[in-house]
XYZ file of C-alpha atoms in Angstrom:
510
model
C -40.067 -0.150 4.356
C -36.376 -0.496 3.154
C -35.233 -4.195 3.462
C -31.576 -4.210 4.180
C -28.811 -6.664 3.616
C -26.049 -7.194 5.918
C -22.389 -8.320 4.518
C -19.543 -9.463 7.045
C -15.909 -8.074 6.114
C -13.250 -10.629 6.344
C -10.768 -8.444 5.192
C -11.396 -8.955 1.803
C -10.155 -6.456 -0.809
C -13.673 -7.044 -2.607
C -16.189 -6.114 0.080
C -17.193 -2.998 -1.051
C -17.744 -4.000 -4.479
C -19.937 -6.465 -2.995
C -21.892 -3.553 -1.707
C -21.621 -1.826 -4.677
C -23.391 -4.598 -6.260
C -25.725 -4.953 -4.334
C -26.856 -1.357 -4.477
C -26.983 -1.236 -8.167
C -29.948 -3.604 -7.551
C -31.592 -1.233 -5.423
C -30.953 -3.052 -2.413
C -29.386 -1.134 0.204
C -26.453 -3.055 1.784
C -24.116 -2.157 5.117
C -20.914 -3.649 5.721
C -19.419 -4.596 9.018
C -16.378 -6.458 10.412
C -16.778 -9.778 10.895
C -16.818 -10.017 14.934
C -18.466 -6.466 15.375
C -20.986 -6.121 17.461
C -22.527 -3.265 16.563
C -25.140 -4.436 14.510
C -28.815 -6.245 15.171
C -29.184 -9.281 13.196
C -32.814 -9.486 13.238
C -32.704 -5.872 11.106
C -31.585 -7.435 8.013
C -33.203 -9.600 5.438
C -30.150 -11.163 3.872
C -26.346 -12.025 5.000
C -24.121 -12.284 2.624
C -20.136 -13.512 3.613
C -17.015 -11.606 2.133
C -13.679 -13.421 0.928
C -10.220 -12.912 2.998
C -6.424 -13.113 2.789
C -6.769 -15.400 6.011
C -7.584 -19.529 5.388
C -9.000 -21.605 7.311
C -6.642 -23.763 8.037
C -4.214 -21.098 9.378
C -3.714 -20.136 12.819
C -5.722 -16.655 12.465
C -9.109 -18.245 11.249
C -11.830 -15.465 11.615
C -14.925 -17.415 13.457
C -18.123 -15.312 12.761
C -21.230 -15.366 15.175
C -23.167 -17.402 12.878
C -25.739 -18.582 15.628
C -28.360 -15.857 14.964
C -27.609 -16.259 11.043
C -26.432 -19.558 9.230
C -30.109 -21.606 9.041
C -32.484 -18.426 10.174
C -31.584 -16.188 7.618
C -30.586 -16.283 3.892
C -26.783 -16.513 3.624
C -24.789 -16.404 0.494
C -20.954 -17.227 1.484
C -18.183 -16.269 -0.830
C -15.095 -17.489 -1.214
C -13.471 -17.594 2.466
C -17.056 -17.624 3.623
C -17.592 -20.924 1.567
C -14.456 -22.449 3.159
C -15.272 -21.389 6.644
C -19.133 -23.385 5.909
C -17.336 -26.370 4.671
C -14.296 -26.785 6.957
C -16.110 -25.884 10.548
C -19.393 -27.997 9.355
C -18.276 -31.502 8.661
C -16.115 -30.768 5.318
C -12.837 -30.710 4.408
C -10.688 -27.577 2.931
C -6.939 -28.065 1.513
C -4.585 -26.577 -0.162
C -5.084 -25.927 -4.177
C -2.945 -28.256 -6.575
C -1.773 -24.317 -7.713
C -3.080 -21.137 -7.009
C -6.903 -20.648 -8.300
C -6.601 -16.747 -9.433
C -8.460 -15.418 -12.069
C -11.039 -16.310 -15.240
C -12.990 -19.751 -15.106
C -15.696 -21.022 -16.554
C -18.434 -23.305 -15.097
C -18.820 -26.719 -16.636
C -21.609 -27.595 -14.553
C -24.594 -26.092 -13.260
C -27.647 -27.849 -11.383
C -30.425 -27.961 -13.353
C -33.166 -25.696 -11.811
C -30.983 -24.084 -8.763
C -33.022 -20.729 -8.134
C -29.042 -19.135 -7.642
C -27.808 -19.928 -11.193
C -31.160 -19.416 -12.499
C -30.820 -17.312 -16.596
C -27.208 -18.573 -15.851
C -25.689 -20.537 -18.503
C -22.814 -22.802 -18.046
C -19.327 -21.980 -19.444
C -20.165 -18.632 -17.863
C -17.117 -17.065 -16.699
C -16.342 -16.407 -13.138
C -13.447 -14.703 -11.002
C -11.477 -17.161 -8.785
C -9.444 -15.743 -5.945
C -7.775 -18.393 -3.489
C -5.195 -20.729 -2.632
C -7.916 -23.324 -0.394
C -10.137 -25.113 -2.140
C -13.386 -26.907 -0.869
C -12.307 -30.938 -1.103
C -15.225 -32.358 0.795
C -18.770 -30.904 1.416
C -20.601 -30.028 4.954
C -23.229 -32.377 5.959
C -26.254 -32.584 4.307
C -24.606 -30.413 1.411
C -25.207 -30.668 -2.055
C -22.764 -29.392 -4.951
C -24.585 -26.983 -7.294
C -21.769 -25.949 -9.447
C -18.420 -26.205 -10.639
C -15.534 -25.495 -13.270
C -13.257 -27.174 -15.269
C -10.463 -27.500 -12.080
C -12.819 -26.967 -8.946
C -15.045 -29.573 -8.263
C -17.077 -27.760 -5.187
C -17.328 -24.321 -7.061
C -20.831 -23.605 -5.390
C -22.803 -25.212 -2.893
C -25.859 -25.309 -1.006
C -26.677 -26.624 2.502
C -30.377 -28.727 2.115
C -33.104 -27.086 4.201
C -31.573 -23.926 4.572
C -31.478 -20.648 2.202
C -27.706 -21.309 2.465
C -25.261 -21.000 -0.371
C -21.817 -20.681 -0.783
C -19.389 -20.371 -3.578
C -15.697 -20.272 -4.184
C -15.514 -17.758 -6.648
C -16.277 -13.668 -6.894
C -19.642 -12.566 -8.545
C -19.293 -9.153 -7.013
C -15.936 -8.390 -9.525
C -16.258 -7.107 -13.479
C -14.885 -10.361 -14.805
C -18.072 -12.939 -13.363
C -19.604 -12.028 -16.485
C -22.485 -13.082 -14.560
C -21.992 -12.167 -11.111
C -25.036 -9.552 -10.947
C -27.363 -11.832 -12.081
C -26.747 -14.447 -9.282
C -26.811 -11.800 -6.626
C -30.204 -10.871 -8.018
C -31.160 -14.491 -7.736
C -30.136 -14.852 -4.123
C -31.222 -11.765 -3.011
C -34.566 -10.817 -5.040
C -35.655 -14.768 -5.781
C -34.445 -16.543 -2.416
C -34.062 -13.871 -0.172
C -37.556 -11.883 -1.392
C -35.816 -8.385 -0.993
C -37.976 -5.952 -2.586
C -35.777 -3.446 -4.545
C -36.849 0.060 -3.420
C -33.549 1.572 -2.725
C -32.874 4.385 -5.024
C -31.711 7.863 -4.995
C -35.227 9.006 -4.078
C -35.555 6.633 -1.142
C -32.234 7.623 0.061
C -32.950 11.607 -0.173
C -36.375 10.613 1.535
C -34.581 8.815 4.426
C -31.651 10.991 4.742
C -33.711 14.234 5.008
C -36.010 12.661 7.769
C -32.287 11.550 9.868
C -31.036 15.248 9.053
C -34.264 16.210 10.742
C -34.673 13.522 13.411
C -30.442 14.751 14.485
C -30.311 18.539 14.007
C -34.218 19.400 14.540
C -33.822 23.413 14.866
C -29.878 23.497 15.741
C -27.776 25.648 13.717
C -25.476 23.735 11.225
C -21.882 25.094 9.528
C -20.741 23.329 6.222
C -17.360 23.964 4.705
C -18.221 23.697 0.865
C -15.352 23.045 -1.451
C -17.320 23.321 -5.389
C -17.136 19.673 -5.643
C -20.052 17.323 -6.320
C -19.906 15.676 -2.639
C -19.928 18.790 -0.365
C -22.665 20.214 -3.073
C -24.958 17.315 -3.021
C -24.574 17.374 0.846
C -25.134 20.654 1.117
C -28.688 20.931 -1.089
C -29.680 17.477 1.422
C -28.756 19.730 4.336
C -30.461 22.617 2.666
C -33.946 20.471 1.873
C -34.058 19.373 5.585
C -33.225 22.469 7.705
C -33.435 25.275 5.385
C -31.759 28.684 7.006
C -30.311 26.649 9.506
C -27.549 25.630 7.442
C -24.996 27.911 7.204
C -22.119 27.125 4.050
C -18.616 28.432 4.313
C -16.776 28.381 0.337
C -12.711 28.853 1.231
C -10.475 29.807 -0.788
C -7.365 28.398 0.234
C -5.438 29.404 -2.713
C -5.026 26.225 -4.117
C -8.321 25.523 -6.067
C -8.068 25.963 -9.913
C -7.608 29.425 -11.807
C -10.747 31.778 -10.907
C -12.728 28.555 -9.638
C -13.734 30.639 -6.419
C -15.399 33.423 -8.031
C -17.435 30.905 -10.379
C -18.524 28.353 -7.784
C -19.295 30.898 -5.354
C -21.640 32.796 -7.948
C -23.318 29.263 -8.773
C -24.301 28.368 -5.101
C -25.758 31.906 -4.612
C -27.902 31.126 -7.441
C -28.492 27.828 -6.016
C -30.554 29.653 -3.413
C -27.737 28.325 -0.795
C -27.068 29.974 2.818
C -23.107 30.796 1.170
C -20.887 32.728 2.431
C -16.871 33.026 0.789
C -14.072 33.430 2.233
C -10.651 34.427 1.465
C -8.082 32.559 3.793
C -5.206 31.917 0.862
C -2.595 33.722 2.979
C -3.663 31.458 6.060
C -3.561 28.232 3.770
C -0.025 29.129 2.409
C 1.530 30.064 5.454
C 0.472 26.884 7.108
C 2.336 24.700 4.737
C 5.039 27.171 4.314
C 8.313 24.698 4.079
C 6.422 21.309 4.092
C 7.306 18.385 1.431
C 5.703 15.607 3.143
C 2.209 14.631 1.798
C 0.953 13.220 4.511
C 2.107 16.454 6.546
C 0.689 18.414 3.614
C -2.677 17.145 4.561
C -2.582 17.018 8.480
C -1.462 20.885 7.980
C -4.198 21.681 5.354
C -7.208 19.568 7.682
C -6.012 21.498 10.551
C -6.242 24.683 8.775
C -9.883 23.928 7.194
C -11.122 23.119 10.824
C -9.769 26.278 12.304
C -11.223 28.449 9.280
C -14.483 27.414 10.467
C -14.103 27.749 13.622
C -13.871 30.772 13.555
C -16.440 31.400 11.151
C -18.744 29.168 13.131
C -17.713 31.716 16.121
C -19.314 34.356 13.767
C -22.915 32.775 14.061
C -24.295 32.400 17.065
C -25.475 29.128 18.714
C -23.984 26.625 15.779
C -24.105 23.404 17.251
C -23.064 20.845 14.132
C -20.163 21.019 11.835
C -21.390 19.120 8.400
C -18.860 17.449 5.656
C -18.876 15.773 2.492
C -17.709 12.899 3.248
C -17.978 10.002 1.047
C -17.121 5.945 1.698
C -14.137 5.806 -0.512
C -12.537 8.573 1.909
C -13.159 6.586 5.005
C -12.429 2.959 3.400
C -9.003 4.356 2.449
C -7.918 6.720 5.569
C -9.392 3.675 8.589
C -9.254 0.070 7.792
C -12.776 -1.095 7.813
C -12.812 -4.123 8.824
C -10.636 -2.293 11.961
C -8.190 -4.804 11.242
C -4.059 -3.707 10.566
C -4.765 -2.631 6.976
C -2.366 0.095 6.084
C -3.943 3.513 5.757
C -3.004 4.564 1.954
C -3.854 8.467 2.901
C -5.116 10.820 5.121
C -9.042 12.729 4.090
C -8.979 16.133 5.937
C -12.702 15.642 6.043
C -12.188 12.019 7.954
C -12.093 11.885 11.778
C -12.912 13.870 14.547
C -12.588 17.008 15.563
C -10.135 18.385 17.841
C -11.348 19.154 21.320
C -11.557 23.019 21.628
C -14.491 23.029 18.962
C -17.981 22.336 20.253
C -19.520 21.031 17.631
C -20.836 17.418 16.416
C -19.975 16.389 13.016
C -23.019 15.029 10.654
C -21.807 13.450 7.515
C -25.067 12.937 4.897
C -23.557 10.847 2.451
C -20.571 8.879 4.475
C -22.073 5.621 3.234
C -22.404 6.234 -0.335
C -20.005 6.286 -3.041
C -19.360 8.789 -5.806
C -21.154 7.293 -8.842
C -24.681 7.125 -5.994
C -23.657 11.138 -5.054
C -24.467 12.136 -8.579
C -27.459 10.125 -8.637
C -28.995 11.462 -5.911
C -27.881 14.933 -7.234
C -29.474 14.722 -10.003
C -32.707 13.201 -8.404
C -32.174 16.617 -5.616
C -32.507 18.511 -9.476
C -28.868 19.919 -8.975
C -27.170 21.481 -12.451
C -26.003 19.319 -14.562
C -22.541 21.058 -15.000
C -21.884 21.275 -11.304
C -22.870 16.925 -11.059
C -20.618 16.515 -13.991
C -17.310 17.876 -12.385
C -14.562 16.012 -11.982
C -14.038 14.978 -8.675
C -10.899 17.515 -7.131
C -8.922 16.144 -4.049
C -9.869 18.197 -0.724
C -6.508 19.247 -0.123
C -6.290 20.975 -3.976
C -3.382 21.537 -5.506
C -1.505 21.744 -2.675
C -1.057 17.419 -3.427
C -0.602 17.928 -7.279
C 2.631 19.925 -6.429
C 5.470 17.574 -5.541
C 7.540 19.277 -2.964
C 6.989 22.434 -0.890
C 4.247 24.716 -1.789
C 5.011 28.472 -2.694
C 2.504 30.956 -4.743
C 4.407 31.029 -7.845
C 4.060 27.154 -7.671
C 0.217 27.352 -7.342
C -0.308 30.255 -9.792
C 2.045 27.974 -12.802
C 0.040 24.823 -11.790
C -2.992 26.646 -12.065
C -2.161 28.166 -15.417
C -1.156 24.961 -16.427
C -4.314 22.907 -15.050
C -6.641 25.576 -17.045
C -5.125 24.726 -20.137
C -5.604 21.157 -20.081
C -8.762 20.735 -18.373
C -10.229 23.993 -21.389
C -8.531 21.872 -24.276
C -10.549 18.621 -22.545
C -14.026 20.114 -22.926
C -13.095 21.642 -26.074
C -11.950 18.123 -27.440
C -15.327 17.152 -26.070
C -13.266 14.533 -24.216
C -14.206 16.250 -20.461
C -17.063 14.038 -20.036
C -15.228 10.961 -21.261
C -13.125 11.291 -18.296
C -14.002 10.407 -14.782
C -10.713 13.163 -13.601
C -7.774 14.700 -15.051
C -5.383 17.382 -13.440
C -1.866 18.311 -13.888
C 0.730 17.711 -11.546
C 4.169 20.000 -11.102
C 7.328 17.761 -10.663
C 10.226 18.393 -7.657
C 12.302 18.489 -11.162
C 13.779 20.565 -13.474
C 14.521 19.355 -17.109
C 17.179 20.829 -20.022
C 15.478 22.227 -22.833
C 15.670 24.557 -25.582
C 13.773 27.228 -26.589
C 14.790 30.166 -29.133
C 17.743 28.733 -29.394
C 18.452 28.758 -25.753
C 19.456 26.589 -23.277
C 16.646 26.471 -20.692
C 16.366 24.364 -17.141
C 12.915 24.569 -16.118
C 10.006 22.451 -14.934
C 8.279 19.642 -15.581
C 4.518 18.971 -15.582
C 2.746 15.634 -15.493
C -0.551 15.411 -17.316
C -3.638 12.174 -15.902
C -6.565 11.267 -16.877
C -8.747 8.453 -15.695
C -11.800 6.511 -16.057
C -13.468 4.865 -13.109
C -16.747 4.848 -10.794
C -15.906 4.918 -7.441
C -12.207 6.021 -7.150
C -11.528 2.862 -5.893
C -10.072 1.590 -9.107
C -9.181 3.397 -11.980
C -7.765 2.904 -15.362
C -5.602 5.494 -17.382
C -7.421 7.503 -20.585
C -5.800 6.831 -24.185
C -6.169 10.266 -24.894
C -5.807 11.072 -28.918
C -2.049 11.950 -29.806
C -2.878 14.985 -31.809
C -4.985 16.566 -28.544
C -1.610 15.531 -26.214
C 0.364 16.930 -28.725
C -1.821 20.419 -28.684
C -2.060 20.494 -25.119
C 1.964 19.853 -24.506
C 2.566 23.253 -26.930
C 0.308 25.009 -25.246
C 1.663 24.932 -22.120
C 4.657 24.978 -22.911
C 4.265 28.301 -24.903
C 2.126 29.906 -22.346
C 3.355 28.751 -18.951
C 6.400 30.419 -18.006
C 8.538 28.070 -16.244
C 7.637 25.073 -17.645
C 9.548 23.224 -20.669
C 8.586 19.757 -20.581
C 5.228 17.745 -20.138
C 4.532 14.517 -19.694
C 1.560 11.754 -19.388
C 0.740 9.744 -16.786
C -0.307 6.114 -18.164
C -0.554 4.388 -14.569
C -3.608 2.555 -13.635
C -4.991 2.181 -10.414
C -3.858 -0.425 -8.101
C -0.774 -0.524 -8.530
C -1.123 3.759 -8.909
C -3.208 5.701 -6.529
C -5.119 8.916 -8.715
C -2.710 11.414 -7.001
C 0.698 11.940 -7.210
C 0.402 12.277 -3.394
């Protein structure tokens, strides 16, 4: 039986790392807000207590329901969570002599503490906070600290309760897995059974348990996500799943003939369609991104409608939906986080279509998709795509859309994204894509003046798409790439290379 662990959202920009981290131990992990109440208690094994922007000693404290939790279950609290156990239970939390942010290292651990246990001290850890912990709760004891905070971890005595100040969940506690193995396999006695077989196991039985022998429509797009949901669809209903590939005229040069050939060899219920003109015409004159994708969702939903029209009886619409696309178009803690972007695959659906949506892998993030592809025995080369935005290259064109603007971004895309697997460099990268600038640029070529456009060229590295870092691609493959285009894309005399990282940069442009 899968033992679960439950983590409360303070708002913290870290909670679903926390999750992440947790899941890499093959614990499965579900977040909610704080003050939900949409979750049982008594279902989980663990609780573990995000950070937050709020402090405790301002006048928007965030009081969790901790009656059913702190003392009955095992609770690791981090960071605000460790401040909200001190200051509400008989401690004391004020303000840091300066800002703690960033790399210490722990000067003292206590000796045979099951949390720090294979930790050594001067380990470095991630500090994030302006409160510190001055006094202890009752019948507390201090199990750790660094060089400048005394109370860097805690314990409460006769209870499975810990806190600490700083972040294990982030890259830089170079230790930070290893003490959520220790509270969660060692105190908490979770076994570790979730893995991509457990989760194909348990989705397929849900698929089953929701749709039983109603008809099902999925929009497929060639990416990993909508393919990995669509072979889990596939495993649990067979026939009854029904797969729509679009081509709105903004996927990459001849990718709809390809992909469409692949999932027909995949054995897949696929059927392609040619809406282009439909696509175009619906962003005909639009600049906007956020329009951009409002007009392109709208446009997806109405394609299959009326191809779900075409089949009779079709009672579910499916997605591909992954938790990076909901964390970043709804705040989910439900609090007023700003949305950075609109999915067109996130939300509902509008009221003149009958059908339920059913989302397979809305809880899992992009490095677990390809894991569980590759457990589902999907090709390697369709797993190992880079992920490409739902919207296309409708978002990688600055400005209004028009077909000679998709057919010289896709000519230009080609040759960059060729030269990266003939580089062997493709794999190295987590995504790349071009992007065509609202700009035009003086340059000269055969000894004439010319005023044409500009391209921009990223590449990133990352796991998730929540944070990503730019790719120091060789000069001499930049340098072959930049001729090439501009030699064989008409229109285009200038390209450039994107080295922003994100945060501060999102992966698009738009």
């Amino acid at each position: 039986m899968q033992q679960k662990v439950l983590i409360l959202d303070f708002g913290s920009q870290f909670t679903q790392l926390i999750a992440r981290r947790v899941r890499e131990l093959n614990i499965y992990s579900e977040i909610f807000p704080y003050n939900s109440k949409n979750y049982d208690v008594k279902n989980y094994k663990a609780v573990i207590l995000s950070g937050s922007p709020n402090s405790v000693r301002g006048n928007e404290v965030l009081h969790p329901e901790l009656s059913e939790i702190k003392g009955k279950k095992p609770v690791l609290a981090i960071c605000y969570g460790a401040q909200y156990l001190a200051h509400f239970f008989g401690g004391k939390v004020g303000q840091s002599n300066s800002r703690e942010y960033g790399r210490a290292y722990l000067s003292f651990i206590e000796k045979n503490n099951t949390l720090f246990q294979n930790i050594k001290e001067d380990s470095q850890v991630w500090m994030s906070h302006s409160d510190t912990i001055i006094t202890l709760p009752k019948n507390a004891k201090k199990i750790a600290s660094t060089k400048d905070v005394e109370n860097a971890a805690f314990k409460i005595e006769n209870e499975e309760t810990y806190a600490i100040q700083f972040h294990p969940e982030v890259y830089h506690s170079t230790d930070g897995k290893q003490l959520l193995e220790n509270f969660l396999v060692r105190i908490a006695k979770i076994t570790q059974n979730w893995t991509p077989d457990a989760f194909i196991e348990t989705t397929v039985k849900k698929l089953q348990e929701q749709i039983r022998k109603e008809k099902v429509v999925l929009g497929l797009s060639g990416g990993v996500d909508s393919t990995v949901a669509a072979v889990l669809l596939d495993k649990a209903i067979g026939q009854n799943l029904y797969c729509i590939f679009v081509d709105n005229g903004l996927l990459r040069k001849d990718e709809f003939k390809s992909v469409l050939m692949q999932y027909q060899n995949m054995g897949l219920n696929v059927k392609g369609v040619n809406a282009s003109a439909r696509f175009l015409s619906a962003l005909k004159g639009i600049s906007d991104p956020e329009k951009k994708r409002k007009a392109i969702g709208k446009t997806f939903i109405d394609v299959f409608d009326d191809e779900a029209k075409e089949i009779n009886d079709v009672k579910f619409l499916a997605q591909g939906t992954i938790y990076p696309d909901v964390i970043e178009s709804v705040s989910i803690s439900g609090g007023p986080s700003a949305t950075i972007k609109s999915h067109h695959n996130v939300g509902g659906l509008p009221d003149y279509m009958k059908l339920e949506i059913v989302e397979p892998l809305r809880m899992i993030f992009k490095d677990e998709v390809r894991r569980v592809g590759k457990s589902l025995g999907i090709d390697a080369t369709l797993l190992g795509r880079h992920p490409f935005p739902g919207p296309g290259l409708a978002i990688r064109i600055l400005g209004d859309i028009t077909q000679e603007k998709v057919s010289m971004l896709q000519k230009v895309d080609a040759i960059f994204i060729n030269g990266l697997k003939e580089w062997k460099l493709y794999n190295k990268v987590w995504q790349a894509g071009a992007i065509l600038l609202p700009i035009n640029s003086v340059g000269v070529m055969g000894d004439e003046r010319t005023y044409e456009k500009v391209v921009a060229l990223r590449a990133v590295s990352s796991t998730d798409g929540m944070t990503a870092d730019w790719v120091d691609l060789p000069y001499k493959f930049l340098q072959e790439i930049s001729n090439k285009i501009i030699n064989n894309v008409k229109g285009v005399n200038r390209v450039v290379y994107d080295i922003s990282s994100k945060p501060p940069a999102t992966i698009e442009w738009e």
